[in-house]
């Protein structure tokens, strides 16, 4: 019954809220790794984007007006990582907040001695457990082209949201079984230790050295690489690539190598 109701609601939203071709085509053209999707997957992604925009509010802050095309560019990247997982993975928050530039977060934290600290800021993006995703628009825009920027801010922050589904962003999102958790931790820990050592000896890496910050950042940064430059991750850390392919239920390296269709 509940499933039938859900399906009906979904059909109603899709019928009511068409996404104009110009907005969709513009967003896909600006994101090469989305253009690699097979036509059927791209059509499913488009439906997911419509549902995402219906469920979430994408609001400006700090004087920023979010344009319709900015909403779609953000939604496409948020949705591509849950294309096979589903939007329910995002049901713990309602808003995406977009600033006109990097921002200083308002939160504070208290240390063991009871001293309250403010964040150093400014940040390009932030994901809060149970709260909104916050993005700086110029950084979203710059990082749409992974080849040029070497990072993808939207995928990074939304990957943190997946990781936070079971608590802190510790680099291990909820997995189906204890066996999977063990395999995940084995692959990710070995890769993380190797990457930290490479960064410590000042090796120039194709993967953003920010990934060495913590296991949580390692997962978020490597998720960017998995989707936007999959051959890099498959080459550097094939075991992590396999874990991510199982978790996200996608194989971006296979489609990036395939001839582009339609
Ligand atoms: Zn991060």
Short mmCIF file of C-alpha atoms and ligand atoms in Angstrom, two decimals, residues 156-157 160 210 217, ligand 1:
data_model
loop_
_atom_site.label_atom_id
_atom_site.label_comp_id
_atom_site.label_asym_id
_atom_site.label_seq_id
_atom_site.Cartn_x
_atom_site.Cartn_y
_atom_site.Cartn_z
CA UNK A 156 32.05 15.95 -2.17
CA UNK A 157 29.40 17.43 0.13
CA UNK A 160 29.49 13.33 3.19
CA UNK A 210 43.01 17.11 0.98
CA UNK A 217 37.51 13.37 3.72
ZN1 LIG B 1 34.77 17.42 3.25
#
